[in-house]
XYZ file of C-alpha atoms in Angstrom:
782
model
C 100.812 59.507 100.284
C 103.658 58.343 98.046
C 105.428 60.340 95.357
C 103.807 58.083 92.748
C 100.308 59.172 93.863
C 101.382 62.806 93.686
C 102.777 62.264 90.196
C 99.497 60.625 89.162
C 97.531 63.659 90.317
C 100.016 66.008 88.645
C 99.861 64.060 85.373
C 96.061 64.118 85.277
C 95.903 67.850 85.958
C 98.661 68.673 83.460
C 96.762 66.749 80.782
C 93.530 68.574 81.702
C 95.282 71.956 81.525
C 96.875 71.248 78.143
C 93.571 70.076 76.679
C 91.610 73.050 78.037
C 94.156 75.673 76.935
C 94.371 74.117 73.458
C 90.591 73.976 73.261
C 90.364 77.641 74.248
C 92.847 78.736 71.584
C 90.578 77.072 69.007
C 87.182 78.091 70.389
C 88.143 81.763 70.668
C 88.715 81.897 66.891
C 85.220 80.703 66.010
C 82.936 83.612 64.999
C 79.990 82.015 66.793
C 81.786 82.282 70.156
C 82.680 85.949 69.910
C 80.092 86.860 72.548
C 81.617 84.360 74.990
C 85.301 85.218 74.685
C 85.218 88.894 73.648
C 82.306 90.314 75.626
C 84.142 93.407 76.844
C 85.555 94.262 73.417
C 82.126 93.950 71.839
C 80.762 96.542 74.244
C 83.614 99.006 74.675
C 85.481 98.731 71.378
C 82.596 97.729 69.076
C 84.415 94.685 67.773
C 82.972 93.522 64.478
C 82.020 89.915 63.905
C 83.516 88.266 60.826
C 82.819 84.788 59.461
C 85.724 83.951 57.146
C 86.929 80.373 56.805
C 90.615 79.737 57.193
C 92.594 76.732 58.319
C 94.213 78.517 61.279
C 90.824 78.682 63.028
C 91.151 74.988 63.894
C 94.791 74.965 64.980
C 95.826 75.843 68.568
C 98.115 78.845 68.841
C 99.722 80.676 71.803
C 99.248 84.143 70.316
C 96.770 85.136 73.022
C 99.439 84.460 75.676
C 101.826 86.959 74.066
C 99.049 89.554 73.817
C 98.072 89.155 77.469
C 101.700 89.297 78.617
C 102.577 92.413 76.602
C 99.607 94.491 77.783
C 100.762 97.330 80.023
C 99.385 98.093 83.464
C 98.074 101.456 82.241
C 95.903 99.654 79.693
C 94.614 97.289 82.361
C 93.813 100.299 84.556
C 91.914 101.979 81.737
C 89.997 98.816 80.892
C 89.282 97.112 84.208
C 89.769 99.872 86.761
C 91.833 99.935 89.927
C 90.264 96.715 91.224
C 91.683 94.810 88.253
C 95.120 96.316 88.854
C 94.949 95.417 92.560
C 94.009 91.827 91.736
C 96.856 91.457 89.262
C 99.221 93.035 91.790
C 98.143 90.275 94.201
C 99.274 87.680 91.665
C 102.555 89.518 91.030
C 103.177 89.749 94.774
C 102.496 86.009 95.121
C 104.890 85.165 92.286
C 107.645 87.271 93.812
C 107.351 86.111 97.412
C 106.983 82.429 96.600
C 109.872 82.599 94.154
C 111.996 83.788 97.069
C 110.518 81.081 99.293
C 111.064 78.372 96.650
C 114.733 79.282 96.224
C 115.424 79.430 99.972
C 113.462 76.316 100.919
C 114.550 74.163 97.970
C 118.275 74.643 98.573
C 118.278 74.937 102.385
C 115.189 73.413 103.983
C 114.330 70.511 101.662
C 117.715 68.674 101.976
C 117.596 69.040 105.769
C 114.096 67.549 105.846
C 115.053 64.674 103.560
C 118.204 63.752 105.491
C 116.796 64.694 108.884
C 117.063 61.133 110.166
C 119.446 58.309 109.495
C 117.430 55.893 107.380
C 117.630 53.909 104.190
C 115.856 55.896 101.468
C 113.863 54.186 98.755
C 113.657 55.187 95.134
C 111.987 58.594 94.698
C 108.651 57.304 93.238
C 108.316 54.887 96.158
C 109.185 57.433 98.822
C 106.527 58.736 101.152
C 105.987 62.478 101.097
C 106.534 62.529 104.852
C 110.304 62.270 104.375
C 110.257 65.678 102.661
C 108.476 67.376 105.579
C 109.797 68.751 108.841
C 108.410 65.702 110.677
C 111.417 63.770 109.346
C 113.825 66.006 111.313
C 115.054 64.566 114.602
C 114.119 66.156 117.906
C 116.730 68.523 119.236
C 118.440 68.802 115.850
C 120.875 71.694 115.664
C 119.854 72.316 112.041
C 116.402 73.659 112.956
C 117.894 77.141 113.099
C 118.026 76.941 109.277
C 114.236 76.607 109.229
C 113.997 79.645 111.529
C 116.341 81.624 109.249
C 114.253 80.708 106.202
C 111.122 81.840 108.054
C 112.777 85.197 108.815
C 113.777 85.712 105.175
C 110.296 84.864 103.874
C 108.578 87.096 106.468
C 110.817 90.121 105.855
C 110.538 89.747 102.076
C 106.745 89.524 102.323
C 106.510 92.630 104.510
C 108.766 94.663 102.209
C 106.804 93.658 99.109
C 103.497 94.339 100.868
C 104.627 97.812 101.884
C 105.606 98.879 98.374
C 102.450 97.402 96.837
C 100.252 99.138 99.433
C 102.057 102.432 98.859
C 101.788 102.195 95.064
C 98.088 101.310 95.086
C 97.325 104.087 97.585
C 98.965 106.582 95.223
C 96.984 105.202 92.282
C 93.741 105.461 94.236
C 94.381 109.111 95.053
C 95.163 109.782 91.381
C 91.964 108.010 90.336
C 89.809 110.031 92.734
C 91.349 113.333 91.750
C 91.790 112.396 88.070
C 94.996 114.358 88.333
C 96.007 115.953 84.989
C 99.609 115.528 86.091
C 99.199 111.775 85.602
C 97.410 111.544 82.253
C 99.017 108.212 81.433
C 96.637 106.519 83.846
C 93.654 107.565 81.782
C 94.933 108.415 78.314
C 94.446 104.953 76.895
C 90.893 104.521 78.125
C 88.466 103.172 75.533
C 86.032 105.764 74.205
C 83.072 104.170 75.974
C 84.832 103.380 79.249
C 82.524 104.209 82.119
C 85.302 104.690 84.634
C 88.153 106.520 82.982
C 86.926 107.631 79.608
C 85.471 110.881 81.008
C 88.430 112.196 82.915
C 87.283 115.793 82.445
C 83.759 115.168 83.756
C 83.279 115.253 87.548
C 82.161 112.103 89.286
C 78.497 112.551 90.327
C 78.983 110.387 93.428
C 81.384 112.999 94.833
C 78.520 115.517 94.943
C 75.811 113.150 96.171
C 74.867 112.023 99.667
C 72.546 109.137 100.376
C 70.187 110.057 103.225
C 68.291 107.238 104.948
C 65.911 106.950 107.864
C 64.211 110.250 107.038
C 61.717 110.996 109.848
C 58.021 111.020 108.987
C 56.253 114.310 109.756
C 52.436 114.526 109.676
C 51.054 116.462 106.749
C 54.328 116.339 104.791
C 55.839 113.983 102.282
C 59.371 112.705 102.663
C 60.405 114.985 99.812
C 59.105 118.063 101.610
C 60.884 116.999 104.804
C 64.187 116.647 102.963
C 63.769 120.036 101.321
C 62.996 121.771 104.617
C 65.881 120.121 106.461
C 68.650 120.818 103.960
C 67.515 124.297 103.018
C 67.477 125.132 106.723
C 70.878 123.690 107.725
C 72.810 123.599 104.431
C 71.327 126.504 102.507
C 74.653 127.625 101.003
C 75.664 124.227 99.653
C 72.397 122.330 99.063
C 71.468 121.974 95.390
C 68.512 119.594 95.037
C 67.463 116.054 95.842
C 65.912 112.968 94.307
C 63.639 110.669 96.281
C 64.021 106.903 96.276
C 60.859 104.968 95.458
C 59.739 101.480 96.232
C 60.869 99.584 93.196
C 59.422 96.075 93.429
C 56.014 96.307 91.757
C 56.820 99.401 89.733
C 59.922 97.854 88.235
C 57.938 94.748 87.261
C 55.391 96.918 85.466
C 58.172 98.755 83.670
C 59.592 95.418 82.543
C 56.168 94.344 81.292
C 55.857 97.576 79.326
C 59.279 96.972 77.830
C 58.262 93.495 76.681
C 55.168 94.920 74.992
C 57.296 97.536 73.242
C 59.585 94.830 71.900
C 56.570 92.855 70.744
C 55.294 95.725 68.597
C 58.686 96.771 67.280
C 57.714 95.717 63.745
C 54.159 97.070 63.920
C 54.525 100.340 65.830
C 52.685 103.214 64.289
C 53.975 106.356 65.864
C 56.823 107.557 67.959
C 56.202 107.705 71.691
C 58.942 109.907 73.071
C 60.152 108.509 76.391
C 63.630 109.979 76.375
C 64.939 112.049 79.258
C 66.897 115.053 78.054
C 69.203 116.988 80.387
C 67.540 119.814 82.224
C 67.291 121.089 85.763
C 63.603 120.094 86.053
C 63.442 116.407 86.971
C 61.074 113.758 85.801
C 60.059 111.342 88.495
C 61.147 108.175 86.780
C 64.872 108.745 86.547
C 65.797 112.201 87.659
C 65.762 113.319 84.038
C 63.830 116.232 82.680
C 60.315 116.683 81.590
C 61.355 117.887 78.164
C 59.543 115.073 76.434
C 56.914 114.599 79.133
C 53.797 116.735 78.975
C 53.717 118.958 82.044
C 50.040 119.248 82.911
C 48.446 122.153 84.658
C 46.063 121.567 87.539
C 42.974 121.934 85.332
C 44.354 119.518 82.732
C 45.165 117.031 85.455
C 41.607 117.186 86.752
C 40.240 116.534 83.245
C 42.532 113.549 82.792
C 41.584 112.161 86.181
C 37.860 112.491 85.401
C 38.228 110.710 82.055
C 40.552 107.995 83.436
C 39.312 106.599 86.731
C 42.418 104.418 87.051
C 44.507 107.564 87.541
C 42.371 109.147 90.242
C 43.584 110.044 93.687
C 47.210 110.062 92.599
C 48.506 112.579 95.090
C 47.060 110.651 98.009
C 49.266 107.644 97.207
C 52.472 109.592 96.832
C 53.598 109.219 100.447
C 53.131 105.451 100.252
C 55.361 105.163 97.157
C 58.253 107.196 98.529
C 60.868 105.545 100.727
C 62.465 107.154 103.746
C 65.596 107.637 101.638
C 66.808 110.255 99.199
C 69.818 111.216 97.103
C 70.784 114.774 98.033
C 72.966 116.784 95.652
C 75.405 119.466 96.803
C 77.275 122.207 95.001
C 80.777 121.062 95.962
C 82.536 117.794 96.727
C 83.786 119.061 100.051
C 80.279 119.983 101.215
C 78.942 116.545 100.282
C 81.810 114.799 102.072
C 81.312 116.847 105.255
C 77.578 116.128 105.281
C 78.225 112.399 104.825
C 80.540 112.281 107.856
C 78.764 114.634 110.277
C 76.074 113.381 112.662
C 72.917 115.136 111.498
C 70.771 114.736 114.615
C 71.015 113.947 118.305
C 69.347 110.641 117.424
C 71.892 108.650 115.367
C 69.125 106.429 113.992
C 67.569 109.210 111.883
C 69.026 111.346 109.106
C 71.745 108.761 108.447
C 74.096 110.002 105.740
C 76.662 108.254 103.539
C 78.434 109.183 100.348
C 76.374 107.789 97.484
C 77.830 105.113 95.209
C 78.415 105.793 91.537
C 75.177 105.780 89.473
C 75.831 102.397 87.860
C 76.814 100.943 91.243
C 73.693 101.791 93.252
C 71.822 98.769 94.600
C 68.374 100.363 94.391
C 66.377 97.527 95.929
C 68.261 97.875 99.239
C 67.839 101.638 99.633
C 64.265 101.228 100.853
C 65.221 98.867 103.682
C 64.464 100.620 106.997
C 67.712 101.616 108.635
C 66.616 100.197 111.986
C 66.516 96.729 110.433
C 70.107 96.695 109.228
C 71.734 95.615 112.476
C 69.226 92.780 112.813
C 69.908 91.711 109.243
C 73.662 91.653 109.864
C 73.257 89.503 112.958
C 70.972 87.077 111.140
C 73.314 86.766 108.151
C 76.257 86.244 110.507
C 74.373 83.451 112.246
C 73.341 81.913 108.915
C 76.924 82.038 107.644
C 78.239 80.438 110.834
C 75.646 77.654 110.708
C 76.488 76.974 107.073
C 80.213 76.835 107.909
C 79.608 74.161 110.515
C 77.208 72.204 108.290
C 79.973 72.117 105.701
C 82.005 69.984 108.123
C 80.115 66.920 106.881
C 81.382 66.912 103.251
C 84.862 67.988 104.345
C 85.063 65.088 106.821
C 83.892 62.673 104.131
C 86.532 64.038 101.761
C 89.251 63.533 104.354
C 88.182 59.914 104.705
C 89.296 59.308 101.117
C 92.840 60.360 101.947
C 92.986 57.959 104.912
C 92.723 54.541 103.272
C 93.306 52.578 106.480
C 90.217 54.062 108.144
C 88.266 53.750 104.904
C 89.059 50.040 104.602
C 88.060 49.452 108.220
C 84.730 51.228 107.760
C 83.879 49.736 104.355
C 85.320 46.234 104.358
C 83.865 45.333 100.950
C 86.134 47.952 99.343
C 89.305 46.415 100.717
C 90.162 44.414 97.590
C 89.458 47.326 95.259
C 91.449 49.849 97.298
C 94.496 47.583 97.342
C 94.866 47.981 93.578
C 97.819 50.234 92.860
C 96.231 52.651 90.370
C 92.927 52.864 92.258
C 94.850 53.628 95.439
C 96.778 56.425 93.720
C 93.625 57.856 92.175
C 91.628 57.794 95.437
C 94.359 59.318 97.600
C 95.900 61.688 95.094
C 93.015 63.043 93.035
C 89.490 62.368 94.268
C 89.583 64.224 97.641
C 90.514 67.587 96.184
C 88.082 67.190 93.260
C 85.125 66.402 95.520
C 85.975 69.263 97.877
C 86.253 71.673 94.944
C 82.792 70.628 93.678
C 81.258 71.240 97.103
C 82.920 74.663 97.307
C 81.207 75.822 94.097
C 77.981 76.226 96.081
C 79.549 78.710 98.519
C 79.934 81.991 96.511
C 76.296 82.259 95.322
C 75.041 81.686 98.855
C 77.427 84.286 100.279
C 76.272 86.785 97.658
C 72.708 86.164 98.818
C 73.691 86.743 102.453
C 75.513 89.962 101.497
C 72.443 91.219 99.624
C 70.274 90.499 102.659
C 72.598 92.599 104.825
C 71.407 95.735 103.070
C 74.434 96.894 101.067
C 73.726 100.167 99.280
C 75.979 99.378 96.319
C 76.706 96.356 94.173
C 80.430 96.698 94.749
C 79.891 96.737 98.524
C 77.763 93.596 98.217
C 80.507 91.834 96.261
C 83.174 93.037 98.694
C 81.155 91.738 101.647
C 80.681 88.398 99.870
C 84.427 88.296 99.227
C 85.154 88.558 102.949
C 82.595 85.860 103.783
C 83.949 83.479 101.155
C 87.494 84.141 102.411
C 86.583 83.277 106.005
C 84.656 80.239 104.823
C 87.432 78.817 102.645
C 90.147 79.419 105.239
C 88.064 77.669 107.887
C 86.815 74.717 105.841
C 89.722 74.140 103.469
C 92.531 74.773 105.940
C 91.496 74.366 109.579
C 88.841 71.671 109.141
C 91.124 69.630 106.909
C 94.006 70.081 109.333
C 91.894 68.958 112.287
C 90.409 66.117 110.263
C 88.547 63.367 112.013
C 85.180 63.212 113.703
C 83.111 66.309 114.271
C 83.376 65.789 118.036
C 87.172 65.887 117.971
C 87.076 69.063 115.859
C 84.843 70.793 118.400
C 87.179 69.635 121.174
C 90.088 71.318 119.405
C 88.080 74.526 118.996
C 87.153 74.685 122.683
C 90.737 73.980 123.797
C 92.166 77.302 122.631
C 95.444 76.944 124.537
C 96.201 73.685 122.707
C 95.603 75.060 119.195
C 99.296 75.942 118.454
C 100.398 72.464 119.514
C 97.600 70.800 117.538
C 98.469 72.871 114.467
C 102.142 71.948 114.802
C 101.212 68.255 114.812
C 98.508 68.355 112.135
C 99.719 70.782 109.448
C 102.784 68.745 108.364
C 100.587 65.650 108.116
C 98.074 67.420 105.834
C 100.651 69.128 103.611
C 100.320 66.348 101.026
C 96.566 66.933 100.718
C 97.200 70.644 100.175
C 99.563 69.838 97.294
C 96.856 67.853 95.516
C 94.349 70.608 96.287
C 96.611 73.152 94.560
C 96.819 70.873 91.532
C 93.062 70.348 91.238
C 91.499 73.541 92.551
C 94.375 75.627 91.204
C 95.669 74.366 87.900
C 92.496 72.750 86.571
C 90.079 75.433 87.766
C 92.089 78.314 86.302
C 92.097 76.583 82.908
C 88.355 75.986 83.236
C 87.951 79.719 83.892
C 89.442 80.678 80.538
C 87.265 78.196 78.594
C 84.064 79.644 80.137
C 82.011 76.415 79.971
C 78.841 78.064 81.306
C 79.018 80.796 78.668
C 79.548 78.187 75.970
C 76.500 76.218 77.119
C 74.362 79.369 77.114
C 75.618 80.235 73.642
C 74.730 76.756 72.363
C 71.309 76.998 74.020
C 70.502 80.302 72.296
C 71.559 78.867 68.956
C 69.469 75.746 69.511
C 66.409 77.852 70.418
C 67.155 80.136 67.467
C 67.179 83.160 69.728
C 69.486 86.148 69.566
C 71.069 88.101 72.360
C 72.057 91.729 72.324
C 75.716 90.923 73.008
C 76.632 94.573 72.532
C 74.626 95.615 75.611
C 76.526 96.037 78.933
C 73.893 94.008 80.795
C 74.891 90.945 78.761
C 78.567 91.213 79.738
C 80.119 89.484 82.720
C 81.692 91.373 85.597
C 84.776 89.931 87.234
C 83.941 87.585 90.154
C 86.202 89.158 92.773
C 84.221 87.441 95.533
C 85.429 84.032 94.311
C 88.861 84.683 92.816
C 90.367 86.918 95.517
C 89.641 84.355 98.293
C 90.976 81.558 96.088
C 94.321 83.289 95.515
C 94.598 84.297 99.178
C 93.889 80.711 100.256
C 96.751 79.470 98.096
C 98.923 82.158 99.657
C 97.953 80.860 103.101
C 98.872 77.314 102.072
C 102.188 78.558 100.720
C 103.183 80.492 103.838
C 102.161 77.789 106.304
C 103.778 74.972 104.303
C 106.945 76.735 103.102
C 109.344 75.426 105.750
C 107.179 72.441 106.706
C 106.603 71.001 103.221
C 108.674 72.858 100.584
C 107.441 70.595 97.773
C 104.240 72.637 97.556
C 106.072 75.786 96.419
C 106.839 74.777 92.782
C 103.199 73.787 92.258
C 102.037 77.119 93.702
C 104.390 79.060 91.433
C 103.023 77.284 88.359
C 99.482 78.171 89.462
C 100.288 81.863 89.988
C 102.016 82.119 86.597
C 99.075 80.517 84.779
C 96.601 82.669 86.730
C 98.504 85.840 85.864
C 98.282 85.149 82.121
C 94.701 83.886 82.186
C 93.277 86.753 84.237
C 95.044 89.396 82.166
C 93.449 87.834 79.087
C 90.041 87.795 80.784
C 90.291 91.454 81.773
C 91.253 92.377 78.214
C 88.562 90.411 76.421
C 85.798 89.038 78.617
C 84.945 90.971 81.777
C 83.313 94.386 81.603
C 83.932 96.758 84.526
C 80.398 97.961 85.268
C 81.431 99.264 88.691
C 84.359 99.012 91.085
C 85.464 99.800 94.615
C 88.509 101.880 93.748
C 91.032 99.290 94.923
C 89.343 98.519 98.247
C 90.098 94.821 97.841
C 93.752 95.480 98.611
C 93.243 96.103 102.369
C 91.539 92.682 102.439
C 94.568 91.221 100.648
C 96.963 92.909 103.060
C 95.154 91.750 106.190
C 94.771 88.192 104.899
C 98.477 88.033 104.015
C 99.488 89.288 107.462
C 97.185 86.681 109.006
C 98.842 83.984 106.882
C 102.303 85.137 107.943
C 101.430 85.216 111.647
C 99.718 81.831 111.419
C 102.774 80.357 109.695
C 104.998 81.789 112.433
C 102.764 80.408 115.208
C 102.757 76.967 113.579
C 106.544 77.110 113.228
C 106.794 78.123 116.882
C 104.755 75.054 117.842
C 106.834 72.801 115.608
C 110.099 74.117 117.085
C 108.659 73.471 120.543
C 107.760 69.894 119.662
C 111.228 69.381 118.207
C 112.721 70.778 121.452
C 114.697 73.523 119.728
C 114.826 76.387 122.230
C 116.981 78.566 119.970
C 114.543 78.439 117.045
C 111.545 78.927 119.362
C 113.125 81.909 121.080
C 113.915 83.688 117.827
C 110.425 83.076 116.389
C 108.583 85.048 119.102
C 110.165 88.445 118.142
C 109.293 87.725 114.517
C 105.592 87.460 115.395
C 105.747 90.760 117.292
C 107.566 92.546 114.449
C 105.019 91.327 111.909
C 102.117 92.623 114.012
C 103.856 96.001 114.463
C 104.354 96.246 110.701
C 100.658 95.559 110.158
C 99.710 98.263 112.653
C 101.944 100.779 110.860
C 100.348 99.979 107.488
C 96.896 100.235 109.042
C 97.662 103.749 110.268
C 99.555 104.846 107.155
C 97.540 103.480 104.220
C 94.205 102.102 105.357
C 92.496 105.542 105.822
C 93.221 106.363 102.177
C 91.003 103.458 101.112
C 88.175 104.492 103.437
C 87.958 108.291 103.098
C 88.726 111.174 100.795
C 91.175 113.915 101.705
C 89.889 117.457 102.192
C 92.922 118.803 100.359
C 92.139 116.860 97.187
C 88.411 117.629 97.296
C 88.926 121.374 97.727
C 91.541 121.468 94.970
C 89.182 119.646 92.578
C 86.342 122.047 93.440
C 88.543 125.075 92.778
C 89.819 123.618 89.512
C 86.314 122.919 88.199
C 85.001 126.322 89.266
C 87.853 128.118 87.501
C 87.373 126.097 84.314
C 83.612 126.693 84.268
C 82.750 122.989 84.417
C 80.984 123.193 87.761
C 77.946 125.241 86.704
C 77.295 123.079 83.676
C 77.623 119.952 85.796
C 75.143 121.316 88.367
C 72.529 121.568 85.621
C 73.051 117.931 84.629
C 73.552 116.439 88.081
C 69.892 115.548 88.534
C 69.953 113.323 85.453
C 72.835 111.134 86.607
C 70.972 108.793 88.945
C 68.232 106.864 87.168
C 66.264 104.463 89.355
C 63.761 103.342 86.713
C 64.759 103.225 83.059
C 63.726 101.234 80.040
C 66.411 99.620 77.961
C 68.069 101.116 74.928
C 66.043 98.784 72.751
C 62.967 100.936 73.282
C 64.797 103.962 71.983
C 65.746 102.022 68.873
C 62.106 101.015 68.396
C 60.983 104.604 68.744
C 63.475 105.819 66.139
C 62.303 103.229 63.596
C 58.544 103.814 63.954
C 56.408 105.425 61.253
C 52.936 106.932 61.000
C 49.851 104.826 60.254
C 46.084 104.874 60.949
C 44.277 107.507 62.962
C 42.894 105.142 65.633
C 46.475 104.116 66.473
C 47.414 107.759 66.791
C 44.542 108.275 69.211
C 45.709 105.359 71.328
C 49.232 106.741 71.183
C 47.894 110.076 72.428
C 46.304 108.330 75.388
C 49.595 106.665 76.201
C 51.393 109.987 76.016
C 48.856 111.516 78.369
C 49.105 108.567 80.743
C 52.846 109.107 80.961
C 52.598 112.855 81.070
C 52.733 113.326 84.811
C 55.934 115.029 85.944
C 56.889 112.789 88.900
C 56.539 109.181 89.893
C 54.837 110.325 93.052
C 51.815 111.357 91.011
C 51.685 108.140 88.972
C 50.137 105.241 90.886
C 50.360 101.555 90.088
C 46.911 101.461 88.477
C 48.104 104.050 85.981
C 51.147 101.949 85.177
C 48.941 98.902 84.677
C 46.721 100.855 82.288
C 49.780 101.853 80.280
C 50.698 98.198 79.849
C 47.090 97.390 78.899
C 47.007 100.174 76.263
C 50.271 99.024 74.779
C 48.974 95.455 74.577
C 45.835 96.667 72.772
C 47.978 98.690 70.375
C 50.036 95.590 69.586
C 46.875 93.530 68.983
C 45.260 96.073 66.629
C 48.424 96.576 64.621
C 49.005 92.848 64.212
C 45.390 92.389 63.089
C 45.622 95.234 60.570
C 48.840 93.780 59.135
C 47.229 90.378 58.565
C 43.962 91.665 57.035
C 43.445 90.891 53.332
C 43.307 94.123 51.285
C 39.988 94.779 49.601
């Protein structure tokens, strides 16, 4: 590729970025787009929609950049949680390390590459990019020690920055878990409705809750009775209560149908049907709430109801079939729950499996009923499916690489020879199209990896997204880096994979040749995609669709807000870091383009955290160990490639000094793994005991015990039903009778005593109520 082709690609992407950023600064001011660009503020800060007309609405302005830049890290922590801070720290780390690399490589490495051989240089636009790479340096050159020195500086700077970032985030995670009053600045600026940090004084229910799976089946007992007997026998002093997990597929569909009927009669409802769950220690079966508003029937009343309603007969006999072999068990202290979650409960490790429960809004309920014995099979199958998909993806990647090799393309497709010899077409095909096509193919990867992660059986939504993040990272590193490096036929790629001993040599030969493709990939998949992220084209299309259909969305509801796609953005940033480390001394021209990407990403993502993405759940910074390990892998890979290059260039001094660098980097990684990694996997007994003592002394613990059963709600209707119930009024007596039947149908205290036929009858009664009320409203008065 020539410099002119690179400039063509850069010009196209700069124009795209300018247009998209200008378009965003205009679209964000339009009142009709407030749900697209201010979703988080609508939910957490109750932003009001205004429709004034002023000329500034249609003029681009950079005010949003200043707002995003001036926001403090404490505000980001309060808004987006520790995961948002960790992601932004990744961008800050990338800016710092590649600034160091750009300075070192631009002033030391780049001139040596350019003048590495005695040759007559052309004008810069007509120069090939190969003259700026290490391939232009003569074999046995005494100046290769400069490349080795630059590699040492970059590696040491990266390790130092990684250490301080890991240490800082570990401290922040401990402060988040403990909600330490000594560090109130981390939580003081939390929005009033923030689900993560707005209730610093309230204990986290997940710290007291243990998820128990693979509960053994005992004849003559329900799973609930088995759980009660087990924990009262072995944990009598610390056991509080438990909540069973129910099969949610059909039941949840019926609940959704009932919700739709409620919405349909919102304007015709006749009487209030109280479905709220008020805090109390007696649980209702639907959500762990109380039976305050449910009618608790005696045995005689239940028999009468069952005789009058055949659809509700034989309820108790179906209870064991509705319960799953899983339960949420509540304990009196955090320390007791943590010990139970880590201790082996039985001599058979496949039963009574315990884990700390996720936060209530993070529980992935549909996976809790998966039999524990199936999980290892599911993981193997998803691993095989992911591997097969990775190899199938070789086909589009190979086709993309054909576009960057015009000689082979002209030989294969002779009829394109005349067209490809045109100057501008040649620049467009080699400098722009390959990275664009590859980026379009890669858009299909994250949704599929999320599906694979869900099939694995993750118990929380954050764990599912974290697992998808790792899969997408492996996939992108393999297909974007290694497959493109070993470009050619599929047979030659498999030959390289099987010849493990030749991989360093093959990498040393191939990476410098593919550095030009990686530059164009940074321009297209980096610059253009980050500007597309801020415009939110999918959200705009949905907004236009709802307006066209004359439908309204409850944009103030958390379910309508977007959560940050860590499973796509973290692998993307780490991939660019890999390209930067491996190409720093081989092709320094990539570093300025990477720095521009990281600066734009830093501003754009801060703006998105402030305005768009709503933190429904988080991992507590557990993405940072993934970042650390991926960065160490990138460093070691860059050092191995440099070692191979120095060997090919016959520089024994540079090769000899590179081997200790690899060893030192691996030792540093092992130290960080021992020092910081356990903090992101476990809680400390010291912190848990101190929090328990503090809450007991302040009197918070007893009050929290009474409300703990209401925290986890498996089945719940939306807030819209509550609004409907508040706005209802009294009407005719036959409607009141039907309402009484509904109240009796829902009056059973637990889900175990409410079978699916009963749920279906509830939906049928509500439908009849809607029909009668609509008919009465349309009757002509006599």
